[in-house]
Short mmCIF file of C-alpha atoms in Angstrom, two decimals:
data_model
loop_
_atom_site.label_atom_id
_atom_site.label_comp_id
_atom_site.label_asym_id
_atom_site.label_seq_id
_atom_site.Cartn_x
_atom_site.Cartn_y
_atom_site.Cartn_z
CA UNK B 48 -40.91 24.14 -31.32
CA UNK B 49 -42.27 27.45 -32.57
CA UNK B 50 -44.10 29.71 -30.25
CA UNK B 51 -47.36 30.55 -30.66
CA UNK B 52 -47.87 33.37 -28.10
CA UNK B 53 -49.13 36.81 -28.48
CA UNK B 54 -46.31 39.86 -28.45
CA UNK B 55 -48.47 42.72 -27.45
CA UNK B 56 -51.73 43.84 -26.62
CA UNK B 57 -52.46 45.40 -29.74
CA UNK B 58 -51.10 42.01 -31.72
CA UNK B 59 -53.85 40.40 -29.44
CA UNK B 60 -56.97 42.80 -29.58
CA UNK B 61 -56.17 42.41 -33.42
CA UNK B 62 -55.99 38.56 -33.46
CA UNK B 63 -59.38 38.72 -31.57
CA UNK B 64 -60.83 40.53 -33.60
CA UNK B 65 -59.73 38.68 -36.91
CA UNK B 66 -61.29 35.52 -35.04
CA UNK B 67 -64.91 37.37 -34.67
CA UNK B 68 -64.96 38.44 -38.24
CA UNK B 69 -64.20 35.03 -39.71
CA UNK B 70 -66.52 33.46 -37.28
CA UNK B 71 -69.06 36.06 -38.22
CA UNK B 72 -68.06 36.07 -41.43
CA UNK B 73 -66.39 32.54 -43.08
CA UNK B 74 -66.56 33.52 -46.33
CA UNK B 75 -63.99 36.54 -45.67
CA UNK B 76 -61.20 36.81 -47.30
CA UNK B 77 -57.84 39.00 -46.06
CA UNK B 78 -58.47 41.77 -47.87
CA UNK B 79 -62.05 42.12 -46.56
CA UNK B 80 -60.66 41.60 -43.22
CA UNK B 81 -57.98 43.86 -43.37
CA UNK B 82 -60.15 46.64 -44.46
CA UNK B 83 -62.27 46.03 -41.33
CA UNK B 84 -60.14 46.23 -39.34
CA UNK B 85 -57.85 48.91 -40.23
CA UNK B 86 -54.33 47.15 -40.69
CA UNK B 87 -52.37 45.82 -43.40
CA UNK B 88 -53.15 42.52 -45.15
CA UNK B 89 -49.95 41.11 -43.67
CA UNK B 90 -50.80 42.16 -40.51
CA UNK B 91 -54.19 40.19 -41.37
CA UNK B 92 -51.91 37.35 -42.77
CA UNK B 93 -49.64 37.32 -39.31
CA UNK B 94 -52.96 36.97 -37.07
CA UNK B 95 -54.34 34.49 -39.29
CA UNK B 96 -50.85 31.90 -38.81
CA UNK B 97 -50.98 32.45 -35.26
CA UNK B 98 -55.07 31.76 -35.36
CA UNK B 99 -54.02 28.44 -37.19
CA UNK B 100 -50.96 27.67 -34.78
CA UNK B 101 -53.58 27.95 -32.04
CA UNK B 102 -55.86 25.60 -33.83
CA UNK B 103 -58.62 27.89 -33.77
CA UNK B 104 -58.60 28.48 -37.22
CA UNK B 105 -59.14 26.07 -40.21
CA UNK B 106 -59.56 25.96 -43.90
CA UNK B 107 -63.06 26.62 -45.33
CA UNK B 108 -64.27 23.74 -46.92
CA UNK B 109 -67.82 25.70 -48.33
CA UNK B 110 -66.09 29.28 -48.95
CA UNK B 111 -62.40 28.79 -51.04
CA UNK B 112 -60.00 30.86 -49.21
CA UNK B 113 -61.98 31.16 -46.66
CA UNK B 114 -61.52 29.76 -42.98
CA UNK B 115 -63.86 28.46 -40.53
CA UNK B 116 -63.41 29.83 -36.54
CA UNK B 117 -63.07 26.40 -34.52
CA UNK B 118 -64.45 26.59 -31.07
CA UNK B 119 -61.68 27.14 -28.36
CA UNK B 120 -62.74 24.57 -26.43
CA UNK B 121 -62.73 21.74 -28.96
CA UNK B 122 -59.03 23.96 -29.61
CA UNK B 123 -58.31 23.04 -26.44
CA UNK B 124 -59.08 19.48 -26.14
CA UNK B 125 -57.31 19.11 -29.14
CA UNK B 126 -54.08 20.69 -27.67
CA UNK B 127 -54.33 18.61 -24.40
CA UNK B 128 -54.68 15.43 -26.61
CA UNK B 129 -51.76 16.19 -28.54
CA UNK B 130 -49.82 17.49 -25.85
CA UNK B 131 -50.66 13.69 -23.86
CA UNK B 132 -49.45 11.88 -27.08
CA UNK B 133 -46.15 13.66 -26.62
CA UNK B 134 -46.17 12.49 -22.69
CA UNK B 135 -46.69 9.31 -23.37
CA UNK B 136 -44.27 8.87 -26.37
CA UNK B 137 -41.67 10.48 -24.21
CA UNK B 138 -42.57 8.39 -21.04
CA UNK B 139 -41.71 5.50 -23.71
CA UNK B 140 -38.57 6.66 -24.39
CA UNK B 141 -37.67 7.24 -21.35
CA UNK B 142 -38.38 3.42 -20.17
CA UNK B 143 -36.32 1.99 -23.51
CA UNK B 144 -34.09 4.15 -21.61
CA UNK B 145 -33.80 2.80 -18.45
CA UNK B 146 -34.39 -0.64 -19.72
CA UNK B 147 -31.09 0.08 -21.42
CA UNK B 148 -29.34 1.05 -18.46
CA UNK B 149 -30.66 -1.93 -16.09
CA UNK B 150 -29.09 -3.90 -18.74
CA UNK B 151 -25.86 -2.59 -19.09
CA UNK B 152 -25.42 -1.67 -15.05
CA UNK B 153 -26.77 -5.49 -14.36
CA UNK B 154 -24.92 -7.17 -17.03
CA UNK B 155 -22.02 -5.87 -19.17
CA UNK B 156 -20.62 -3.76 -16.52
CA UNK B 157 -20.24 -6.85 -14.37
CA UNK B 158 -18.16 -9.01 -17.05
CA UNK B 159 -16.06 -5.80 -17.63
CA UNK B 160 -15.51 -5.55 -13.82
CA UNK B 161 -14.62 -9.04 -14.11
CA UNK B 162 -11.97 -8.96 -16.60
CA UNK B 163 -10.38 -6.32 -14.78
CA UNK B 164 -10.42 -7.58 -11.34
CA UNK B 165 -12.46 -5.76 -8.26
CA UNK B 166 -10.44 -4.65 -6.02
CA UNK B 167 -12.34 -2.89 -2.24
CA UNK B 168 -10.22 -1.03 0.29
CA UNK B 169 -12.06 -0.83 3.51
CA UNK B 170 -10.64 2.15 6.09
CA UNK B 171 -10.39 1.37 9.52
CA UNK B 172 -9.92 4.94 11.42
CA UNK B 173 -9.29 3.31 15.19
CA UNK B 174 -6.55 1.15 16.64
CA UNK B 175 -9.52 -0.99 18.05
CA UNK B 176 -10.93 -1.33 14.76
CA UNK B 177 -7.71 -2.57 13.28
CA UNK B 178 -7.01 -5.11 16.17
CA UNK B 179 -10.01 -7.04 15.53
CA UNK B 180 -9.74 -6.76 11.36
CA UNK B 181 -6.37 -8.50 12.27
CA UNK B 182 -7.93 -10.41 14.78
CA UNK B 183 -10.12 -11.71 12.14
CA UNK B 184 -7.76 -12.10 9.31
CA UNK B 185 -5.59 -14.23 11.21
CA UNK B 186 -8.47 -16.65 12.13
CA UNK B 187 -9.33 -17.07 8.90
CA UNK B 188 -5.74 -17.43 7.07
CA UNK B 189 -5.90 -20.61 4.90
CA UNK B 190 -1.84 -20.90 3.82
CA UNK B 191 0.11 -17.84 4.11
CA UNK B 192 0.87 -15.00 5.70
CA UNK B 193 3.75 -12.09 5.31
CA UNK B 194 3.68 -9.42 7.74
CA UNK B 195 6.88 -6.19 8.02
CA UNK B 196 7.37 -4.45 11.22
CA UNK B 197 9.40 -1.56 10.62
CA UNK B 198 9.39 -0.26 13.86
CA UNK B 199 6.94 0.47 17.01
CA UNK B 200 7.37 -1.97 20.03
CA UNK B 201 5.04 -3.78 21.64
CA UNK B 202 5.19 -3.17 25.55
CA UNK B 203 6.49 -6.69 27.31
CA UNK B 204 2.73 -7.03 28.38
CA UNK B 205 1.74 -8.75 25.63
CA UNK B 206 4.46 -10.99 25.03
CA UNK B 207 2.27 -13.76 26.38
CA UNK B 208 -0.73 -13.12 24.09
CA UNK B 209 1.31 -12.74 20.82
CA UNK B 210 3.38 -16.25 21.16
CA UNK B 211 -0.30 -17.51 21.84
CA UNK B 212 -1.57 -16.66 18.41
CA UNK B 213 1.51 -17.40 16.86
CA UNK B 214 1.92 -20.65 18.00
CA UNK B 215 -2.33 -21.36 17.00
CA UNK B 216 -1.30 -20.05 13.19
CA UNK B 217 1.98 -22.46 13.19
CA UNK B 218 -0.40 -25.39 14.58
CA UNK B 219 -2.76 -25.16 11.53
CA UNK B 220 0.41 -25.29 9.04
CA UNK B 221 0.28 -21.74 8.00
CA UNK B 222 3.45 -20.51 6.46
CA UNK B 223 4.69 -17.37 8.14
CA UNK B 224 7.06 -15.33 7.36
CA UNK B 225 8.46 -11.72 9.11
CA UNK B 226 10.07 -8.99 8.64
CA UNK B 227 11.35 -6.76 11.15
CA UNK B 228 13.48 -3.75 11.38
CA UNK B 229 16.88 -4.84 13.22
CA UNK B 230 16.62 -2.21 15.67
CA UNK B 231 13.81 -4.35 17.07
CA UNK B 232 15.81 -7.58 17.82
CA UNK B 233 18.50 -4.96 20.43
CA UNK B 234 15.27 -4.81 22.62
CA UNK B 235 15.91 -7.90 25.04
CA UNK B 236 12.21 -8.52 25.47
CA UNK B 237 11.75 -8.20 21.58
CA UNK B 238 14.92 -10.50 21.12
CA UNK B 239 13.45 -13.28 23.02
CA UNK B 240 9.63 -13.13 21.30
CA UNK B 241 11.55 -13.44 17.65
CA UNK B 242 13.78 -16.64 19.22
CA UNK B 243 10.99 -18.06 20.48
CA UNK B 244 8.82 -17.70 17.30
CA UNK B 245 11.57 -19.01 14.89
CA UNK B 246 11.39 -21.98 17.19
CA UNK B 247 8.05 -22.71 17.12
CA UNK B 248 8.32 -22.98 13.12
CA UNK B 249 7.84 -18.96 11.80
CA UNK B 250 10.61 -17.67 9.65
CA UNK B 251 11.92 -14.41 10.77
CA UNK B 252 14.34 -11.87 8.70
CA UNK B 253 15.81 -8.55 9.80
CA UNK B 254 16.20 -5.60 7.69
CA UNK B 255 18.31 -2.30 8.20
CA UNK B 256 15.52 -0.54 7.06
CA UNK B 257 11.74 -1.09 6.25
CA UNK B 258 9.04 1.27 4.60
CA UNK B 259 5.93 0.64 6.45
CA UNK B 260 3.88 -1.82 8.06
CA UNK B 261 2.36 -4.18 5.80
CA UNK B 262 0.59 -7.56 7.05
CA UNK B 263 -0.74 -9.95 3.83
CA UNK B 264 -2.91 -12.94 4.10
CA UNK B 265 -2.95 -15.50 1.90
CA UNK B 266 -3.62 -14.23 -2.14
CA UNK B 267 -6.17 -11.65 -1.33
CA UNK B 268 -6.49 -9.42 1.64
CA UNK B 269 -3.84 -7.05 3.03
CA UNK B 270 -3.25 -4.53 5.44
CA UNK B 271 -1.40 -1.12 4.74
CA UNK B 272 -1.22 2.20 6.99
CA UNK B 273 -3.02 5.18 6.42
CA UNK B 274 -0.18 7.53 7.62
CA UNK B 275 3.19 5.06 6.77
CA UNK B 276 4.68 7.58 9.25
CA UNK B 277 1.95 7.19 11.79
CA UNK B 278 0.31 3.91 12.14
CA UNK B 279 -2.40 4.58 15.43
CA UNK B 280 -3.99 6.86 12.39
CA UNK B 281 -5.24 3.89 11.10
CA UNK B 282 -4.74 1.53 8.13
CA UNK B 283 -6.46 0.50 5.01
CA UNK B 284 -8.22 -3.05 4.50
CA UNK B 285 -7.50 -4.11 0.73
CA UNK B 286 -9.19 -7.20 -0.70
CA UNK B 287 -8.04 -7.97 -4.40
CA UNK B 288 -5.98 -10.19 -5.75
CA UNK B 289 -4.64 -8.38 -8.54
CA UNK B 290 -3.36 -5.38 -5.95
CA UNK B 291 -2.39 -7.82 -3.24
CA UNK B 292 0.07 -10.21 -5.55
CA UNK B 293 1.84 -6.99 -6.27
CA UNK B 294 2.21 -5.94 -2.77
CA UNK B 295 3.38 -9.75 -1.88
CA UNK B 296 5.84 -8.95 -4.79
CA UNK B 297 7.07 -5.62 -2.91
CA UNK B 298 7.13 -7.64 0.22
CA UNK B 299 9.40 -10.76 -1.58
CA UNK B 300 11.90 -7.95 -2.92
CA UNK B 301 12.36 -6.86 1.30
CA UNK B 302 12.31 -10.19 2.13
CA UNK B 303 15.31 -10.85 -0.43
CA UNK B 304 17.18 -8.17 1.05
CA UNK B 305 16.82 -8.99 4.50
CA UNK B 306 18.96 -11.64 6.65
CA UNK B 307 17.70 -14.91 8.69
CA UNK B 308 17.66 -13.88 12.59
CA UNK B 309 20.77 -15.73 13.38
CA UNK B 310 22.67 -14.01 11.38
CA UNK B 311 20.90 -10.70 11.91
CA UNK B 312 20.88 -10.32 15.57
CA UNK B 313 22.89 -8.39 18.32
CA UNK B 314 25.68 -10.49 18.12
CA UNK B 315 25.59 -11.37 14.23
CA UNK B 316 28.21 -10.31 11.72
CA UNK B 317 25.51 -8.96 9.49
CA UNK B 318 24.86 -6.10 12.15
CA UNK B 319 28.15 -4.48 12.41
CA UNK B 320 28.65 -4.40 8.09
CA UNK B 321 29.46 -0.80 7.26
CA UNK B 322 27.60 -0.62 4.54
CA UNK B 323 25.11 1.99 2.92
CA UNK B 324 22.04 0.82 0.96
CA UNK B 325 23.51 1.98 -1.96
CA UNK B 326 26.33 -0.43 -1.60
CA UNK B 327 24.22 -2.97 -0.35
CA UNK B 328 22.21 -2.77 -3.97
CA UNK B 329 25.29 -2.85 -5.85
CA UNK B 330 26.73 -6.11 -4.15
CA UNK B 331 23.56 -7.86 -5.14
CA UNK B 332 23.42 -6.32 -8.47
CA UNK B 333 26.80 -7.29 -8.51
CA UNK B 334 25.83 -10.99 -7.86
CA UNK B 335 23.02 -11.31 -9.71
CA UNK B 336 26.08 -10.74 -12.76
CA UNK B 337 24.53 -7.34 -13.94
CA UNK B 338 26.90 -5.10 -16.19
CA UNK B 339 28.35 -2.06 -14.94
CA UNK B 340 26.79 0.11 -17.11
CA UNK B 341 23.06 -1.68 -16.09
CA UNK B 342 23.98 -0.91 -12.72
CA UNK B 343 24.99 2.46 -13.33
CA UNK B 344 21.53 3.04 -15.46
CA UNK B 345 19.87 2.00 -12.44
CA UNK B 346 21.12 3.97 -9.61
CA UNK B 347 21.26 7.43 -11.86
CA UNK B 348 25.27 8.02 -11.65
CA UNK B 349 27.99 7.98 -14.36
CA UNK B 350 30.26 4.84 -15.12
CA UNK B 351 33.22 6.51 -13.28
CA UNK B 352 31.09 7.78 -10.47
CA UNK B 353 30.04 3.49 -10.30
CA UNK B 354 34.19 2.97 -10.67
CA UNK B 355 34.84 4.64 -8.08
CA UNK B 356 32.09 3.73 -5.71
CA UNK B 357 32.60 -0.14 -6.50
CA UNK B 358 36.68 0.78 -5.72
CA UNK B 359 36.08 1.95 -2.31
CA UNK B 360 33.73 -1.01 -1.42
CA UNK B 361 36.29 -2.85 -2.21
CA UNK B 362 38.70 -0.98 0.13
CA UNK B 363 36.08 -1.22 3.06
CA UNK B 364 35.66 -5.04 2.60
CA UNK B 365 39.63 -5.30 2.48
CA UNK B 366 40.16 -7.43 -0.96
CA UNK B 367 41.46 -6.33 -3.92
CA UNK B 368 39.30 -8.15 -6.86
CA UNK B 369 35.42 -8.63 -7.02
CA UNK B 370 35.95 -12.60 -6.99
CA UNK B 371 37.32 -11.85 -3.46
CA UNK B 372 34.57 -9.99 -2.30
CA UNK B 373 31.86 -11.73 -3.39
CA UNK B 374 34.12 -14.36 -0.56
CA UNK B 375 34.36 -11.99 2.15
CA UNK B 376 30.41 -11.29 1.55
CA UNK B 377 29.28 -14.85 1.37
CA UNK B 378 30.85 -14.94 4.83
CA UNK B 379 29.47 -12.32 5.94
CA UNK B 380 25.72 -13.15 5.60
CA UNK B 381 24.74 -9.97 3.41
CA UNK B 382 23.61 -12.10 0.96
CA UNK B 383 21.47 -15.09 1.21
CA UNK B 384 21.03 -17.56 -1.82
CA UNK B 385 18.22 -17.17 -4.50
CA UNK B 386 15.21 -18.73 -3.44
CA UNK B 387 15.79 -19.08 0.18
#
């Protein structure tokens, strides 16, 4: 929009006085003016566009080339009206606008959320807080539930109140299945909670190693640390089913790995197997009939580096050919069968 303001004070007195002489005069024309006034016909010309900008100017319809002075006031009204058409066109706008928005926020965004699932993490900052989310989640569980302990033991105390709400879940046919780190099952009070709860109907593995606490219910809600290091900092409510069927996917691949209680407790062969996790992964791998140099891929070493490796596990199980130890493993209860 071009301005219509006056630069200086003598651009002003002489726009003034151009507006006198026409109104005094309407049948001026710019040279009359300009010799009036002392300037330059485009000076006269210049004070005349503004004059016309401001509306107080218009063409002579008696005197040709003339102009006739318009009163500022009616000037004024005129600039107010115009300036309220331009309000109210842009207040129009401005609600096609919004209308727009309340349309997509109330209806396209929704379907799009849709197809991509919603998925709300709730933090709960306080042990307290936690307790009674689990509290809750465990009254509610329709089917299943998966929890992983990977370490922290619960004081003898609460023995009592733990097989309680076990034994309620079991009695409304949930299916339950946990993890714990082996460590766990040494602790004679600890040892006698996991018997007892594999009696009552729970299935209970032990692992060598676990990443973090993780408790999932049913095909949408879960329960993950905020610190995996530090659980009393608090842990992080997820509803979505998307995110929780690949956490229940994470949970299946420890399961897999893990061994049944009898077989995994203080007195249990499984315990005393000298074996690292990297062996451990290529025994399965080995299983599962995957090619040396797949293997190989997958753990980031050479083919002779895998020779060599797959040589001395050999040596520590005591056989010569990989027949035999898949024998001496079966045994052994590293391995459970697919699907168990």
């Amino acid at each position: 929009m071009r301005r219509t303001t006056v630069g200086t004070d003598a651009e002003a007195s002489l726009t003034q006085a151009v507006y006198r002489l026409i109104h005094q005069h309407p049948s001026w024309l710019v040279e009359d003016i300009a010799g009036e006034t002392g300037v330059s016909p485009a000076e006269v010309e210049a004070a005349l566009d503004l004059l016309e900008r401001l509306g107080l100017l218009a063409a002579s319809t008696t005197a040709p080339g003339g102009y006739s002075a318009i009163d500022p006031e009616a000037a004024l009204s005129r600039l107010f009206a115009t300036e309220e058409r331009q309000v109210t066109l842009h207040q129009q706008q401005l609600a096609r606008t919004r209308e727009s928005i309340r349309t997509i926020m109330s209806g396209f965004m929704r379907l799009r959320a849709e197809e991509r699932g919603v998925v709300e993490i709730e933090t709960l900052r306080s042990g307290s807080q936690v307790n009674a989310f689990i509290d809750d989640a465990v009254s509610m569980v329709q089917a299943h539930e998966s929890t992983m302990h990977p370490g922290g033991i619960p004081p003898i105390e609460v023995m009592d109140d733990m097989l309680l709400r076990d034994q309620e879940v079991v009695s409304r046919g949930i299916q339950v299945r946990t993890l714990y780190a082996r460590h766990i099952a040494e602790v004679p009070h600890m040892a006698e909670y996991l018997t007892e709860i594999t009696r009552l109907g729970m299935e209970v593995r032990l692992a060598a190693h676990l990443p973090l606490r993780m408790l999932i219910f049913d095909e949408g809600l879960a329960l993950l640390p905020i610190d995996p290091q530090d659980s009393s900092r608090g842990a992080f409510a997820i509803r979505g089913t998307e995110l929780v069927r690949s956490l229940q996917t994470f949970f299946d691949f420890c399961w897999h790995d893990a061994v049944p209680l009898d077989r995994g407790g203080p007195d249990g062969a499984a315990v005393d197997v000298p074996l690292t996790a990297q062996e451990h992964l290529i025994i399965r791998m080995l299983a599962a009939g995957v090619k040396d140099e797949t293997i190989a891929r997958q753990l980031g070493v050479s083919a002779r580096t895998l020779s060599r490796t797959i040589s001395g596990l050999l040596d520590s199980l005591g056989v010569q050919t990989r027949f035999q130890a898949a024998l001496k493993i079966s045994e052994m209860g590293i391995l459970e069968p697919s699907g168990s």
